[in-house]
Amino acid sequence: MENVRDMFQLITRRLGFLNKNCCSVGGIDISLPQSHILYEIDRRHDPSMQQVAEALGIDITTFSRQVQSLIKLNLVKKIPAADDRRVFLLSLTVEGKFVATSIDQQMNMYLNEVFSHMNEFEKETVIRSIRLLTEAMSKSGQCCAPPIE
């Protein structure tokens, strides 16, 4: 049987998950955690800090530091919620939206290029397999299972 962990190690390296910065947009270097935070804020409507931290499976202290760095880069805004001033809502600035969109486009271009080396059946099989794997991972109580939304 193939060593599945070897395959995941290789995928991790090829996707650049071990790189200090995942991408650079407009001269701004973005780390992988920052990229994930921008993605989650972009796909939600004014989420709270707690909601995004939980979705990413990051403790709130680490998450707060990452958000502060994104605020300093003028990519994220943090404002108190109108109904509870202890809760802070996050949104992307115009620059943040540009960076998030650019990263999304870069990733989609990369994935499209990867999938171009497969026929339609192979591509659908891989996507279906990834879906099955992520569903099974979400049911696991082991290791690194992120919280289910």
Coordinates of C-alpha atoms in Angstrom, one line a residue:
M1 CA 0.0 0.0 0.0
E2 CA 1.2 3.5 -0.8
N3 CA 2.4 5.7 2.1
V4 CA -0.5 8.1 2.4
R5 CA 1.4 10.4 4.8
D6 CA 4.2 10.7 2.1
M7 CA 1.5 11.9 -0.3
F8 CA 0.2 14.5 2.1
Q9 CA 3.7 15.7 2.9
L10 CA 4.3 16.2 -0.9
I11 CA 0.9 18.0 -1.4
T12 CA 1.8 20.3 1.6
R13 CA 5.1 21.2 0.0
R14 CA 3.7 21.7 -3.5
L15 CA 0.9 23.9 -2.3
G16 CA 3.5 26.0 -0.4
F17 CA 2.1 25.4 3.0
L18 CA 5.6 25.4 4.5
N19 CA 6.6 28.7 3.0
K20 CA 7.0 31.7 5.3
N21 CA 4.8 33.7 2.9
C22 CA 2.1 32.2 0.8
C23 CA 1.9 35.0 -1.6
S24 CA 2.8 38.6 -2.4
V25 CA 0.3 41.1 -3.7
G26 CA 1.2 44.7 -4.6
G27 CA 4.5 44.4 -2.7
I28 CA 2.8 43.1 0.5
D29 CA 3.9 39.7 1.7
I30 CA 1.0 37.6 3.1
S31 CA 1.6 34.6 5.4
L32 CA -0.5 31.5 5.0
P33 CA -2.5 32.2 8.3
Q34 CA -3.1 35.8 7.1
S35 CA -4.3 34.5 3.7
H36 CA -6.8 32.2 5.5
I37 CA -8.1 35.0 7.7
L38 CA -8.6 37.3 4.6
Y39 CA -10.4 34.4 2.9
E40 CA -12.8 33.8 5.8
I41 CA -13.6 37.5 6.4
D42 CA -14.2 37.9 2.6
R43 CA -16.7 35.0 2.5
R44 CA -18.7 36.1 5.5
H45 CA -20.6 39.4 6.2
D46 CA -19.0 41.3 9.0
P47 CA -18.1 38.2 11.1
S48 CA -17.0 38.5 14.7
M49 CA -13.4 37.8 15.6
Q50 CA -14.6 34.7 17.5
Q51 CA -16.5 33.4 14.5
V52 CA -13.4 33.6 12.2
A53 CA -11.0 32.2 14.9
E54 CA -13.4 29.3 15.5
A55 CA -13.8 28.6 11.7
L56 CA -10.1 28.5 11.3
G57 CA -9.5 26.5 14.5
I58 CA -7.1 29.2 15.9
D59 CA -7.0 30.2 19.5
I60 CA -8.2 33.8 20.0
T61 CA -4.8 35.1 21.3
T62 CA -2.9 33.9 18.2
F63 CA -5.8 35.1 16.0
S64 CA -5.8 38.6 17.6
R65 CA -2.1 39.0 16.8
Q66 CA -2.7 38.0 13.2
V67 CA -5.6 40.4 12.9
Q68 CA -3.6 43.2 14.4
S69 CA -0.9 42.7 11.7
L70 CA -3.6 42.8 9.0
I71 CA -5.0 46.0 10.5
K72 CA -1.4 47.5 10.4
L73 CA -1.2 46.6 6.7
N74 CA -4.5 48.4 6.2
L75 CA -6.2 45.2 4.9
V76 CA -8.7 44.6 7.7
K77 CA -11.0 46.8 9.8
K78 CA -12.1 45.9 13.3
I79 CA -15.2 47.7 14.8
P80 CA -17.2 47.1 17.9
A81 CA -20.6 45.5 17.3
A82 CA -23.5 47.9 17.8
D83 CA -25.4 45.6 20.2
D84 CA -22.4 44.4 22.2
R85 CA -19.3 46.6 22.4
R86 CA -17.3 43.7 23.8
V87 CA -17.7 41.9 20.4
F88 CA -15.6 43.1 17.5
L89 CA -16.6 42.7 13.9
L90 CA -14.2 42.3 11.0
S91 CA -14.3 43.5 7.4
L92 CA -11.9 44.0 4.6
T93 CA -10.7 47.4 3.5
V94 CA -10.6 48.2 -0.2
E95 CA -7.0 47.1 -0.1
G96 CA -7.9 44.0 1.8
K97 CA -10.5 43.1 -0.8
F98 CA -8.0 43.6 -3.6
V99 CA -5.4 41.4 -1.8
A100 CA -8.0 38.7 -1.0
T101 CA -9.3 38.7 -4.6
S102 CA -5.7 38.6 -6.0
I103 CA -4.8 35.6 -3.8
D104 CA -8.1 33.8 -4.8
Q105 CA -7.2 34.4 -8.5
Q106 CA -3.7 33.2 -8.0
M107 CA -4.9 30.0 -6.4
N108 CA -7.6 29.4 -9.0
M109 CA -5.0 29.9 -11.8
Y110 CA -2.7 27.4 -10.1
L111 CA -5.4 24.8 -9.6
N112 CA -6.7 25.2 -13.1
E113 CA -3.2 24.7 -14.4
V114 CA -2.8 21.6 -12.3
F115 CA -6.2 20.2 -13.4
S116 CA -5.2 20.9 -17.1
H117 CA -2.9 17.9 -16.8
M118 CA -6.0 15.7 -16.2
N119 CA -8.9 14.6 -18.3
E120 CA -12.4 15.6 -17.2
F121 CA -13.0 12.2 -15.5
E122 CA -9.8 12.4 -13.5
K123 CA -10.5 16.0 -12.5
E124 CA -14.0 15.0 -11.2
T125 CA -12.6 12.0 -9.4
V126 CA -10.0 14.1 -7.6
I127 CA -12.6 16.7 -6.6
R128 CA -15.1 14.1 -5.4
S129 CA -12.3 12.3 -3.5
I130 CA -11.2 15.6 -1.8
R131 CA -14.9 16.2 -0.8
L132 CA -15.1 12.7 0.7
L133 CA -11.8 13.2 2.5
T134 CA -12.8 16.6 4.0
E135 CA -16.2 15.2 5.1
A136 CA -14.5 12.3 6.8
M137 CA -11.9 14.6 8.4
S138 CA -14.7 16.8 9.8
K139 CA -16.1 13.7 11.6
S140 CA -12.8 12.8 13.2
G141 CA -12.1 13.8 16.7
Q142 CA -8.3 13.3 16.2
C143 CA -5.5 15.7 15.8
C144 CA -6.1 18.8 13.7
A145 CA -9.9 18.6 13.0
P146 CA -11.1 22.2 12.6
P147 CA -14.5 23.0 14.1
I148 CA -17.5 22.3 11.8
E149 CA -19.4 25.5 10.7

